């Protein structure tokens, strides 16, 4: 797992830096993939502040994957379609009709 944050200084007037875990799946964890991930993040201005491995036991006991997927699943199972933050311009460009129209006719379940 690799953690990284945006290169903003906390003392500047910009928003506080973001932080994230970046997971490389075990089957893809090769020196070339690790180098590609680090280079891609650096090219985007993201500073890697630490990297290392997390054991399967730690992932399981700390429910790291469960917590990650809960955030995604909660939007899909708890929120109603009208409560979702759908970018109308992108939705309409892709589906050919406004998100509001889909909601109005009850087609978003």
Backbone as XML, in Angstrom:
<?xml version="1.0"?>
<chain id="A" units="angstrom">
  <residue number="1" name="UNK">
    <atom name="N" x="0.852" y="-1.175" z="0.000"/>
    <atom name="CA" x="0.000" y="0.000" z="0.000"/>
    <atom name="C" x="0.884" y="1.219" z="0.000"/>
  </residue>
  <residue number="2" name="UNK">
    <atom name="N" x="0.414" y="2.233" z="-0.643"/>
    <atom name="CA" x="1.152" y="3.477" z="-0.712"/>
    <atom name="C" x="0.227" y="4.591" z="-0.278"/>
  </residue>
  <residue number="3" name="UNK">
    <atom name="N" x="0.740" y="5.508" z="0.526"/>
    <atom name="CA" x="-0.075" y="6.657" z="0.884"/>
    <atom name="C" x="0.500" y="7.861" z="0.211"/>
  </residue>
  <residue number="4" name="UNK">
    <atom name="N" x="-0.338" y="8.805" z="-0.080"/>
    <atom name="CA" x="0.143" y="10.011" z="-0.731"/>
    <atom name="C" x="-0.729" y="11.179" z="-0.368"/>
  </residue>
  <residue number="5" name="UNK">
    <atom name="N" x="-0.220" y="12.370" z="-0.599"/>
    <atom name="CA" x="-1.024" y="13.556" z="-0.377"/>
    <atom name="C" x="-0.678" y="14.575" z="-1.427"/>
  </residue>
  <residue number="6" name="UNK">
    <atom name="N" x="-1.600" y="15.498" z="-1.634"/>
    <atom name="CA" x="-1.349" y="16.568" z="-2.578"/>
    <atom name="C" x="-0.249" y="17.440" z="-1.996"/>
  </residue>
  <residue number="7" name="UNK">
    <atom name="N" x="0.517" y="18.097" z="-2.824"/>
    <atom name="CA" x="1.675" y="18.844" z="-2.390"/>
    <atom name="C" x="1.388" y="20.213" z="-1.809"/>
  </residue>
  <residue number="8" name="UNK">
    <atom name="N" x="0.166" y="20.492" z="-1.354"/>
    <atom name="CA" x="-0.136" y="21.795" z="-0.777"/>
    <atom name="C" x="0.432" y="21.914" z="0.625"/>
  </residue>
  <residue number="9" name="UNK">
    <atom name="N" x="0.901" y="23.075" z="0.967"/>
    <atom name="CA" x="1.395" y="23.341" z="2.302"/>
    <atom name="C" x="0.222" y="23.642" z="3.214"/>
  </residue>
  <residue number="10" name="UNK">
    <atom name="N" x="0.163" y="23.039" z="4.427"/>
    <atom name="CA" x="-0.953" y="23.295" z="5.323"/>
    <atom name="C" x="-1.029" y="24.763" z="5.753"/>
  </residue>
  <residue number="11" name="UNK">
    <atom name="N" x="0.084" y="25.495" z="5.687"/>
    <atom name="CA" x="0.070" y="26.879" z="6.130"/>
    <atom name="C" x="-0.399" y="27.835" z="5.040"/>
  </residue>
  <residue number="12" name="UNK">
    <atom name="N" x="-0.518" y="27.366" z="3.808"/>
    <atom name="CA" x="-0.981" y="28.225" z="2.728"/>
    <atom name="C" x="-2.484" y="28.435" z="2.852"/>
  </residue>
  <residue number="13" name="UNK">
    <atom name="N" x="-3.029" y="29.358" z="2.057"/>
    <atom name="CA" x="-4.461" y="29.652" z="2.120"/>
    <atom name="C" x="-5.286" y="28.657" z="1.318"/>
  </residue>
  <residue number="14" name="UNK">
    <atom name="N" x="-4.642" y="27.711" z="0.669"/>
    <atom name="CA" x="-5.368" y="26.703" z="-0.087"/>
    <atom name="C" x="-5.971" y="25.682" z="0.886"/>
  </residue>
  <residue number="15" name="UNK">
    <atom name="N" x="-6.905" y="24.884" z="0.407"/>
    <atom name="CA" x="-7.512" y="23.870" z="1.271"/>
    <atom name="C" x="-6.451" y="22.923" z="1.821"/>
  </residue>
  <residue number="16" name="UNK">
    <atom name="N" x="-6.754" y="22.264" z="2.920"/>
    <atom name="CA" x="-5.778" y="21.311" z="3.476"/>
    <atom name="C" x="-5.483" y="20.203" z="2.477"/>
  </residue>
  <residue number="17" name="UNK">
    <atom name="N" x="-4.321" y="19.583" z="2.585"/>
    <atom name="CA" x="-3.969" y="18.533" z="1.621"/>
    <atom name="C" x="-4.891" y="17.325" z="1.762"/>
  </residue>
  <residue number="18" name="UNK">
    <atom name="N" x="-5.080" y="16.663" z="0.643"/>
    <atom name="CA" x="-5.819" y="15.405" z="0.638"/>
    <atom name="C" x="-4.852" y="14.286" z="0.972"/>
  </residue>
  <residue number="19" name="UNK">
    <atom name="N" x="-5.369" y="13.196" z="1.464"/>
    <atom name="CA" x="-4.549" y="12.028" z="1.744"/>
    <atom name="C" x="-5.309" y="10.797" z="1.287"/>
  </residue>
  <residue number="20" name="UNK">
    <atom name="N" x="-4.578" y="9.771" z="0.861"/>
    <atom name="CA" x="-5.240" y="8.567" z="0.367"/>
    <atom name="C" x="-4.314" y="7.369" z="0.497"/>
  </residue>
  <residue number="21" name="UNK">
    <atom name="N" x="-4.915" y="6.211" z="0.551"/>
    <atom name="CA" x="-4.190" y="4.959" z="0.404"/>
    <atom name="C" x="-4.295" y="4.555" z="-1.050"/>
  </residue>
  <residue number="22" name="UNK">
    <atom name="N" x="-3.212" y="4.076" z="-1.607"/>
    <atom name="CA" x="-3.233" y="3.532" z="-2.956"/>
    <atom name="C" x="-2.827" y="2.071" z="-2.827"/>
  </residue>
  <residue number="23" name="UNK">
    <atom name="N" x="-3.715" y="1.183" z="-3.223"/>
    <atom name="CA" x="-3.434" y="-0.246" z="-3.141"/>
    <atom name="C" x="-3.057" y="-0.779" z="-4.511"/>
  </residue>
  <residue number="24" name="UNK">
    <atom name="N" x="-1.993" y="-1.543" z="-4.562"/>
    <atom name="CA" x="-1.650" y="-2.309" z="-5.758"/>
    <atom name="C" x="-1.988" y="-3.749" z="-5.422"/>
  </residue>
  <residue number="25" name="UNK">
    <atom name="N" x="-2.858" y="-4.333" z="-6.202"/>
    <atom name="CA" x="-3.285" y="-5.703" z="-5.913"/>
    <atom name="C" x="-2.099" y="-6.651" z="-6.015"/>
  </residue>
  <residue number="26" name="UNK">
    <atom name="N" x="-2.101" y="-7.694" z="-5.176"/>
    <atom name="CA" x="-0.946" y="-8.597" z="-5.112"/>
    <atom name="C" x="-0.507" y="-9.167" z="-6.458"/>
  </residue>
  <residue number="27" name="UNK">
    <atom name="N" x="-1.450" y="-9.531" z="-7.326"/>
    <atom name="CA" x="-1.069" y="-10.132" z="-8.611"/>
    <atom name="C" x="-0.370" y="-9.129" z="-9.523"/>
  </residue>
  <residue number="28" name="UNK">
    <atom name="N" x="-0.572" y="-7.823" z="-9.260"/>
    <atom name="CA" x="0.020" y="-6.785" z="-10.107"/>
    <atom name="C" x="1.255" y="-6.152" z="-9.476"/>
  </residue>
  <residue number="29" name="UNK">
    <atom name="N" x="1.603" y="-6.560" z="-8.267"/>
    <atom name="CA" x="2.703" y="-5.926" z="-7.541"/>
    <atom name="C" x="4.055" y="-6.390" z="-8.074"/>
  </residue>
  <residue number="30" name="UNK">
    <atom name="N" x="4.506" y="-5.686" z="-9.086"/>
    <atom name="CA" x="5.824" y="-5.938" z="-9.667"/>
    <atom name="C" x="6.611" y="-4.636" z="-9.575"/>
  </residue>
  <residue number="31" name="UNK">
    <atom name="N" x="7.924" y="-4.690" z="-9.657"/>
    <atom name="CA" x="8.702" y="-3.444" z="-9.638"/>
    <atom name="C" x="8.260" y="-2.455" z="-10.717"/>
  </residue>
  <residue number="32" name="UNK">
    <atom name="N" x="7.908" y="-2.950" z="-11.897"/>
    <atom name="CA" x="7.490" y="-2.062" z="-12.986"/>
    <atom name="C" x="6.170" y="-1.358" z="-12.662"/>
  </residue>
  <residue number="33" name="UNK">
    <atom name="N" x="5.223" y="-2.075" z="-12.085"/>
    <atom name="CA" x="3.936" y="-1.472" z="-11.735"/>
    <atom name="C" x="4.123" y="-0.468" z="-10.609"/>
  </residue>
  <residue number="34" name="UNK">
    <atom name="N" x="4.907" y="-0.834" z="-9.613"/>
    <atom name="CA" x="5.162" y="0.081" z="-8.502"/>
    <atom name="C" x="5.811" y="1.371" z="-9.015"/>
  </residue>
  <residue number="35" name="UNK">
    <atom name="N" x="6.776" y="1.250" z="-9.905"/>
    <atom name="CA" x="7.440" y="2.424" z="-10.486"/>
    <atom name="C" x="6.450" y="3.259" z="-11.300"/>
  </residue>
  <residue number="36" name="UNK">
    <atom name="N" x="5.591" y="2.597" z="-12.067"/>
    <atom name="CA" x="4.587" y="3.301" z="-12.864"/>
    <atom name="C" x="3.625" y="4.093" z="-11.966"/>
  </residue>
  <residue number="37" name="UNK">
    <atom name="N" x="3.162" y="3.475" z="-10.892"/>
    <atom name="CA" x="2.248" y="4.148" z="-9.971"/>
    <atom name="C" x="2.929" y="5.365" z="-9.353"/>
  </residue>
  <residue number="38" name="UNK">
    <atom name="N" x="4.142" y="5.193" z="-8.874"/>
    <atom name="CA" x="4.860" y="6.300" z="-8.247"/>
    <atom name="C" x="5.109" y="7.435" z="-9.240"/>
  </residue>
  <residue number="39" name="UNK">
    <atom name="N" x="5.485" y="7.102" z="-10.465"/>
    <atom name="CA" x="5.740" y="8.122" z="-11.484"/>
    <atom name="C" x="4.452" y="8.847" z="-11.858"/>
  </residue>
  <residue number="40" name="UNK">
    <atom name="N" x="3.388" y="8.101" z="-12.035"/>
    <atom name="CA" x="2.108" y="8.707" z="-12.407"/>
    <atom name="C" x="1.626" y="9.662" z="-11.318"/>
  </residue>
  <residue number="41" name="UNK">
    <atom name="N" x="1.730" y="9.253" z="-10.067"/>
    <atom name="CA" x="1.336" y="10.130" z="-8.970"/>
    <atom name="C" x="2.213" y="11.381" z="-8.936"/>
  </residue>
  <residue number="42" name="UNK">
    <atom name="N" x="3.514" y="11.205" z="-9.077"/>
    <atom name="CA" x="4.435" y="12.342" z="-9.067"/>
    <atom name="C" x="4.129" y="13.296" z="-10.217"/>
  </residue>
  <residue number="43" name="UNK">
    <atom name="N" x="3.838" y="12.752" z="-11.392"/>
    <atom name="CA" x="3.500" y="13.584" z="-12.553"/>
    <atom name="C" x="2.243" y="14.412" z="-12.313"/>
  </residue>
  <residue number="44" name="UNK">
    <atom name="N" x="1.355" y="13.928" z="-11.440"/>
    <atom name="CA" x="0.115" y="14.637" z="-11.116"/>
    <atom name="C" x="0.293" y="15.560" z="-9.909"/>
  </residue>
  <residue number="45" name="UNK">
    <atom name="N" x="1.528" y="15.658" z="-9.407"/>
    <atom name="CA" x="1.793" y="16.532" z="-8.266"/>
    <atom name="C" x="1.451" y="15.915" z="-6.921"/>
  </residue>
  <residue number="46" name="UNK">
    <atom name="N" x="1.323" y="14.601" z="-6.888"/>
    <atom name="CA" x="0.988" y="13.906" z="-5.646"/>
    <atom name="C" x="2.264" y="13.343" z="-5.047"/>
  </residue>
  <residue number="47" name="UNK">
    <atom name="N" x="2.518" y="13.741" z="-3.827"/>
    <atom name="CA" x="3.733" y="13.319" z="-3.124"/>
    <atom name="C" x="3.454" y="12.055" z="-2.315"/>
  </residue>
  <residue number="48" name="UNK">
    <atom name="N" x="4.241" y="11.028" z="-2.529"/>
    <atom name="CA" x="4.135" y="9.803" z="-1.739"/>
    <atom name="C" x="4.921" y="10.040" z="-0.458"/>
  </residue>
  <residue number="49" name="UNK">
    <atom name="N" x="4.235" y="9.951" z="0.678"/>
    <atom name="CA" x="4.889" y="10.224" z="1.952"/>
    <atom name="C" x="5.310" y="8.956" z="2.687"/>
  </residue>
  <residue number="50" name="UNK">
    <atom name="N" x="4.755" y="7.812" z="2.315"/>
    <atom name="CA" x="5.151" y="6.539" z="2.927"/>
    <atom name="C" x="4.670" y="5.417" z="2.026"/>
  </residue>
  <residue number="51" name="UNK">
    <atom name="N" x="5.352" y="4.315" z="2.059"/>
    <atom name="CA" x="4.889" y="3.134" z="1.335"/>
    <atom name="C" x="5.299" y="1.902" z="2.109"/>
  </residue>
  <residue number="52" name="UNK">
    <atom name="N" x="4.587" y="0.828" z="1.868"/>
    <atom name="CA" x="4.881" y="-0.414" z="2.558"/>
    <atom name="C" x="3.813" y="-1.434" z="2.247"/>
  </residue>
  <residue number="53" name="UNK">
    <atom name="N" x="3.872" y="-2.532" z="2.947"/>
    <atom name="CA" x="2.930" y="-3.625" z="2.743"/>
    <atom name="C" x="1.985" y="-3.717" z="3.928"/>
  </residue>
  <residue number="54" name="UNK">
    <atom name="N" x="0.760" y="-4.117" z="3.660"/>
    <atom name="CA" x="-0.216" y="-4.388" z="4.707"/>
    <atom name="C" x="-0.584" y="-5.856" z="4.570"/>
  </residue>
  <residue number="55" name="UNK">
    <atom name="N" x="-0.441" y="-6.594" z="5.651"/>
    <atom name="CA" x="-0.718" y="-8.029" z="5.593"/>
    <atom name="C" x="-2.208" y="-8.292" z="5.442"/>
  </residue>
  <residue number="56" name="UNK">
    <atom name="N" x="-2.524" y="-9.459" z="4.915"/>
    <atom name="CA" x="-3.924" y="-9.862" z="4.766"/>
    <atom name="C" x="-4.614" y="-9.880" z="6.126"/>
  </residue>
  <residue number="57" name="UNK">
    <atom name="N" x="-3.885" y="-10.283" z="7.154"/>
    <atom name="CA" x="-4.453" y="-10.325" z="8.497"/>
    <atom name="C" x="-4.844" y="-8.927" z="8.975"/>
  </residue>
  <residue number="58" name="UNK">
    <atom name="N" x="-3.970" y="-7.924" z="8.723"/>
    <atom name="CA" x="-4.280" y="-6.546" z="9.111"/>
    <atom name="C" x="-5.455" y="-5.999" z="8.307"/>
  </residue>
  <residue number="59" name="UNK">
    <atom name="N" x="-5.465" y="-6.282" z="7.017"/>
    <atom name="CA" x="-6.573" y="-5.829" z="6.174"/>
    <atom name="C" x="-7.881" y="-6.393" z="6.703"/>
  </residue>
  <residue number="60" name="UNK">
    <atom name="N" x="-7.872" y="-7.666" z="7.084"/>
    <atom name="CA" x="-9.075" y="-8.319" z="7.590"/>
    <atom name="C" x="-9.448" y="-7.796" z="8.972"/>
  </residue>
  <residue number="61" name="UNK">
    <atom name="N" x="-8.503" y="-7.768" z="9.899"/>
    <atom name="CA" x="-8.827" y="-7.378" z="11.276"/>
    <atom name="C" x="-9.213" y="-5.911" z="11.393"/>
  </residue>
  <residue number="62" name="UNK">
    <atom name="N" x="-8.649" y="-5.060" z="10.559"/>
    <atom name="CA" x="-8.980" y="-3.632" z="10.602"/>
    <atom name="C" x="-10.106" y="-3.271" z="9.631"/>
  </residue>
  <residue number="63" name="UNK">
    <atom name="N" x="-10.610" y="-4.273" z="8.940"/>
    <atom name="CA" x="-11.720" y="-4.126" z="7.994"/>
    <atom name="C" x="-11.463" y="-3.005" z="6.980"/>
  </residue>
  <residue number="64" name="UNK">
    <atom name="N" x="-10.244" y="-2.925" z="6.471"/>
    <atom name="CA" x="-9.873" y="-1.852" z="5.551"/>
    <atom name="C" x="-10.668" y="-1.893" z="4.249"/>
  </residue>
  <residue number="65" name="UNK">
    <atom name="N" x="-10.832" y="-3.065" z="3.698"/>
    <atom name="CA" x="-11.593" y="-3.191" z="2.447"/>
    <atom name="C" x="-13.078" y="-2.965" z="2.721"/>
  </residue>
  <residue number="66" name="UNK">
    <atom name="N" x="-13.571" y="-3.514" z="3.835"/>
    <atom name="CA" x="-14.982" y="-3.336" z="4.179"/>
    <atom name="C" x="-15.333" y="-1.851" z="4.309"/>
  </residue>
  <residue number="67" name="UNK">
    <atom name="N" x="-14.471" y="-1.094" z="4.972"/>
    <atom name="CA" x="-14.722" y="0.335" z="5.148"/>
    <atom name="C" x="-14.721" y="1.054" z="3.808"/>
  </residue>
  <residue number="68" name="UNK">
    <atom name="N" x="-13.786" y="0.687" z="2.934"/>
    <atom name="CA" x="-13.710" y="1.316" z="1.613"/>
    <atom name="C" x="-14.984" y="1.044" z="0.816"/>
  </residue>
  <residue number="69" name="UNK">
    <atom name="N" x="-15.376" y="-0.216" z="0.739"/>
    <atom name="CA" x="-16.546" y="-0.554" z="-0.055"/>
    <atom name="C" x="-17.841" y="-0.106" z="0.599"/>
  </residue>
  <residue number="70" name="UNK">
    <atom name="N" x="-17.862" y="0.064" z="1.931"/>
    <atom name="CA" x="-19.060" y="0.570" z="2.589"/>
    <atom name="C" x="-19.383" y="1.968" z="2.084"/>
  </residue>
  <residue number="71" name="UNK">
    <atom name="N" x="-18.363" y="2.800" z="1.938"/>
    <atom name="CA" x="-18.584" y="4.169" z="1.462"/>
    <atom name="C" x="-19.236" y="4.159" z="0.086"/>
  </residue>
  <residue number="72" name="UNK">
    <atom name="N" x="-18.828" y="3.241" z="-0.757"/>
    <atom name="CA" x="-19.407" y="3.124" z="-2.099"/>
    <atom name="C" x="-20.805" y="2.498" z="-2.018"/>
  </residue>
  <residue number="73" name="UNK">
    <atom name="N" x="-20.911" y="1.409" z="-1.279"/>
    <atom name="CA" x="-22.180" y="0.691" z="-1.193"/>
    <atom name="C" x="-23.259" y="1.526" z="-0.527"/>
  </residue>
  <residue number="74" name="UNK">
    <atom name="N" x="-22.884" y="2.356" z="0.434"/>
    <atom name="CA" x="-23.896" y="3.151" z="1.123"/>
    <atom name="C" x="-24.604" y="4.092" z="0.156"/>
  </residue>
  <residue number="75" name="UNK">
    <atom name="N" x="-23.868" y="4.631" z="-0.790"/>
    <atom name="CA" x="-24.491" y="5.507" z="-1.784"/>
    <atom name="C" x="-25.447" y="4.708" z="-2.671"/>
  </residue>
  <residue number="76" name="UNK">
    <atom name="N" x="-25.092" y="3.479" z="-2.951"/>
    <atom name="CA" x="-25.912" y="2.661" z="-3.844"/>
    <atom name="C" x="-27.116" y="2.058" z="-3.141"/>
  </residue>
  <residue number="77" name="UNK">
    <atom name="N" x="-27.026" y="1.851" z="-1.824"/>
    <atom name="CA" x="-28.109" y="1.145" z="-1.143"/>
    <atom name="C" x="-28.891" y="1.995" z="-0.162"/>
  </residue>
  <residue number="78" name="UNK">
    <atom name="N" x="-28.302" y="3.066" z="0.339"/>
    <atom name="CA" x="-28.973" y="3.875" z="1.351"/>
    <atom name="C" x="-29.613" y="5.116" z="0.747"/>
  </residue>
  <residue number="79" name="UNK">
    <atom name="N" x="-28.905" y="5.785" z="-0.136"/>
    <atom name="CA" x="-29.428" y="7.017" z="-0.715"/>
    <atom name="C" x="-30.447" y="6.721" z="-1.808"/>
  </residue>
  <residue number="80" name="UNK">
    <atom name="N" x="-31.443" y="7.587" z="-1.895"/>
    <atom name="CA" x="-32.405" y="7.499" z="-2.996"/>
    <atom name="C" x="-31.778" y="8.159" z="-4.221"/>
  </residue>
  <residue number="81" name="UNK">
    <atom name="N" x="-32.204" y="7.798" z="-5.420"/>
    <atom name="CA" x="-31.616" y="8.405" z="-6.618"/>
    <atom name="C" x="-31.645" y="9.929" z="-6.597"/>
  </residue>
  <residue number="82" name="UNK">
    <atom name="N" x="-32.718" y="10.516" z="-6.097"/>
    <atom name="CA" x="-32.822" y="11.977" z="-6.063"/>
    <atom name="C" x="-31.795" y="12.612" z="-5.123"/>
  </residue>
  <residue number="83" name="UNK">
    <atom name="N" x="-31.247" y="11.819" z="-4.192"/>
    <atom name="CA" x="-30.270" y="12.336" z="-3.236"/>
    <atom name="C" x="-28.832" y="12.219" z="-3.728"/>
  </residue>
  <residue number="84" name="UNK">
    <atom name="N" x="-28.642" y="11.554" z="-4.866"/>
    <atom name="CA" x="-27.292" y="11.378" z="-5.397"/>
    <atom name="C" x="-26.805" y="12.658" z="-6.065"/>
  </residue>
  <residue number="85" name="UNK">
    <atom name="N" x="-25.523" y="12.891" z="-5.986"/>
    <atom name="CA" x="-24.915" y="14.053" z="-6.625"/>
    <atom name="C" x="-24.493" y="13.644" z="-8.037"/>
  </residue>
  <residue number="86" name="UNK">
    <atom name="N" x="-25.397" y="13.811" z="-8.988"/>
    <atom name="CA" x="-25.151" y="13.412" z="-10.370"/>
    <atom name="C" x="-24.841" y="14.664" z="-11.192"/>
  </residue>
  <residue number="87" name="UNK">
    <atom name="N" x="-23.664" y="14.733" z="-11.810"/>
    <atom name="CA" x="-23.355" y="15.891" z="-12.656"/>
    <atom name="C" x="-24.223" y="15.869" z="-13.915"/>
  </residue>
  <residue number="88" name="UNK">
    <atom name="N" x="-25.184" y="16.779" z="-13.971"/>
    <atom name="CA" x="-26.183" y="16.754" z="-15.034"/>
    <atom name="C" x="-25.577" y="16.834" z="-16.428"/>
  </residue>
  <residue number="89" name="UNK">
    <atom name="N" x="-24.559" y="17.695" z="-16.604"/>
    <atom name="CA" x="-23.980" y="17.841" z="-17.943"/>
    <atom name="C" x="-23.364" y="16.542" z="-18.431"/>
  </residue>
  <residue number="90" name="UNK">
    <atom name="N" x="-22.664" y="15.846" z="-17.565"/>
    <atom name="CA" x="-22.042" y="14.570" z="-17.961"/>
    <atom name="C" x="-23.099" y="13.499" z="-18.175"/>
  </residue>
  <residue number="91" name="UNK">
    <atom name="N" x="-24.107" y="13.491" z="-17.300"/>
    <atom name="CA" x="-25.182" y="12.509" z="-17.449"/>
    <atom name="C" x="-25.888" y="12.695" z="-18.782"/>
  </residue>
  <residue number="92" name="UNK">
    <atom name="N" x="-26.255" y="13.939" z="-19.071"/>
    <atom name="CA" x="-26.976" y="14.209" z="-20.308"/>
    <atom name="C" x="-26.120" y="13.931" z="-21.542"/>
  </residue>
  <residue number="93" name="UNK">
    <atom name="N" x="-24.821" y="14.256" z="-21.463"/>
    <atom name="CA" x="-23.935" y="13.995" z="-22.601"/>
    <atom name="C" x="-23.837" y="12.496" z="-22.880"/>
  </residue>
  <residue number="94" name="UNK">
    <atom name="N" x="-23.854" y="11.702" z="-21.831"/>
    <atom name="CA" x="-23.705" y="10.251" z="-22.003"/>
    <atom name="C" x="-25.029" y="9.566" z="-22.359"/>
  </residue>
  <residue number="95" name="UNK">
    <atom name="N" x="-26.123" y="9.965" z="-21.678"/>
    <atom name="CA" x="-27.395" y="9.256" z="-21.852"/>
    <atom name="C" x="-28.399" y="9.983" z="-22.740"/>
  </residue>
  <residue number="96" name="UNK">
    <atom name="N" x="-28.099" y="11.225" z="-23.128"/>
    <atom name="CA" x="-28.963" y="11.936" z="-24.048"/>
    <atom name="C" x="-30.198" y="12.570" z="-23.440"/>
  </residue>
  <residue number="97" name="UNK">
    <atom name="N" x="-30.292" y="12.603" z="-22.126"/>
    <atom name="CA" x="-31.404" y="13.284" z="-21.462"/>
    <atom name="C" x="-30.946" y="13.757" z="-20.086"/>
  </residue>
  <residue number="98" name="UNK">
    <atom name="N" x="-31.582" y="14.795" z="-19.579"/>
    <atom name="CA" x="-31.180" y="15.328" z="-18.277"/>
    <atom name="C" x="-31.514" y="14.369" z="-17.134"/>
  </residue>
  <residue number="99" name="UNK">
    <atom name="N" x="-30.683" y="14.397" z="-16.099"/>
    <atom name="CA" x="-30.901" y="13.578" z="-14.905"/>
    <atom name="C" x="-32.272" y="13.906" z="-14.303"/>
  </residue>
  <residue number="100" name="UNK">
    <atom name="N" x="-32.654" y="15.180" z="-14.281"/>
    <atom name="CA" x="-33.957" y="15.580" z="-13.711"/>
    <atom name="C" x="-35.109" y="14.900" z="-14.440"/>
  </residue>
  <residue number="101" name="UNK">
    <atom name="N" x="-34.993" y="14.736" z="-15.741"/>
    <atom name="CA" x="-36.051" y="14.089" z="-16.518"/>
    <atom name="C" x="-36.170" y="12.618" z="-16.147"/>
  </residue>
  <residue number="102" name="UNK">
    <atom name="N" x="-35.062" y="11.983" z="-15.922"/>
    <atom name="CA" x="-35.063" y="10.571" z="-15.510"/>
    <atom name="C" x="-35.747" y="10.439" z="-14.159"/>
  </residue>
  <residue number="103" name="UNK">
    <atom name="N" x="-35.413" y="11.346" z="-13.228"/>
    <atom name="CA" x="-36.041" y="11.319" z="-11.903"/>
    <atom name="C" x="-37.539" y="11.565" z="-12.000"/>
  </residue>
  <residue number="104" name="UNK">
    <atom name="N" x="-37.935" y="12.558" z="-12.817"/>
    <atom name="CA" x="-39.344" y="12.914" z="-12.946"/>
    <atom name="C" x="-40.196" y="11.756" z="-13.443"/>
  </residue>
  <residue number="105" name="UNK">
    <atom name="N" x="-39.684" y="10.975" z="-14.354"/>
    <atom name="CA" x="-40.497" y="9.869" z="-14.873"/>
    <atom name="C" x="-40.312" y="8.581" z="-14.075"/>
  </residue>
  <residue number="106" name="UNK">
    <atom name="N" x="-39.511" y="8.654" z="-13.007"/>
    <atom name="CA" x="-39.352" y="7.505" z="-12.112"/>
    <atom name="C" x="-38.513" y="6.390" z="-12.685"/>
  </residue>
  <residue number="107" name="UNK">
    <atom name="N" x="-37.629" y="6.708" z="-13.628"/>
    <atom name="CA" x="-36.826" y="5.677" z="-14.273"/>
    <atom name="C" x="-35.532" y="5.347" z="-13.509"/>
  </residue>
  <residue number="108" name="UNK">
    <atom name="N" x="-35.206" y="6.144" z="-12.509"/>
    <atom name="CA" x="-34.023" y="5.848" z="-11.687"/>
    <atom name="C" x="-34.484" y="5.159" z="-10.421"/>
  </residue>
  <residue number="109" name="UNK">
    <atom name="N" x="-34.173" y="3.891" z="-10.303"/>
    <atom name="CA" x="-34.663" y="3.118" z="-9.150"/>
    <atom name="C" x="-33.584" y="2.893" z="-8.136"/>
  </residue>
</chain>
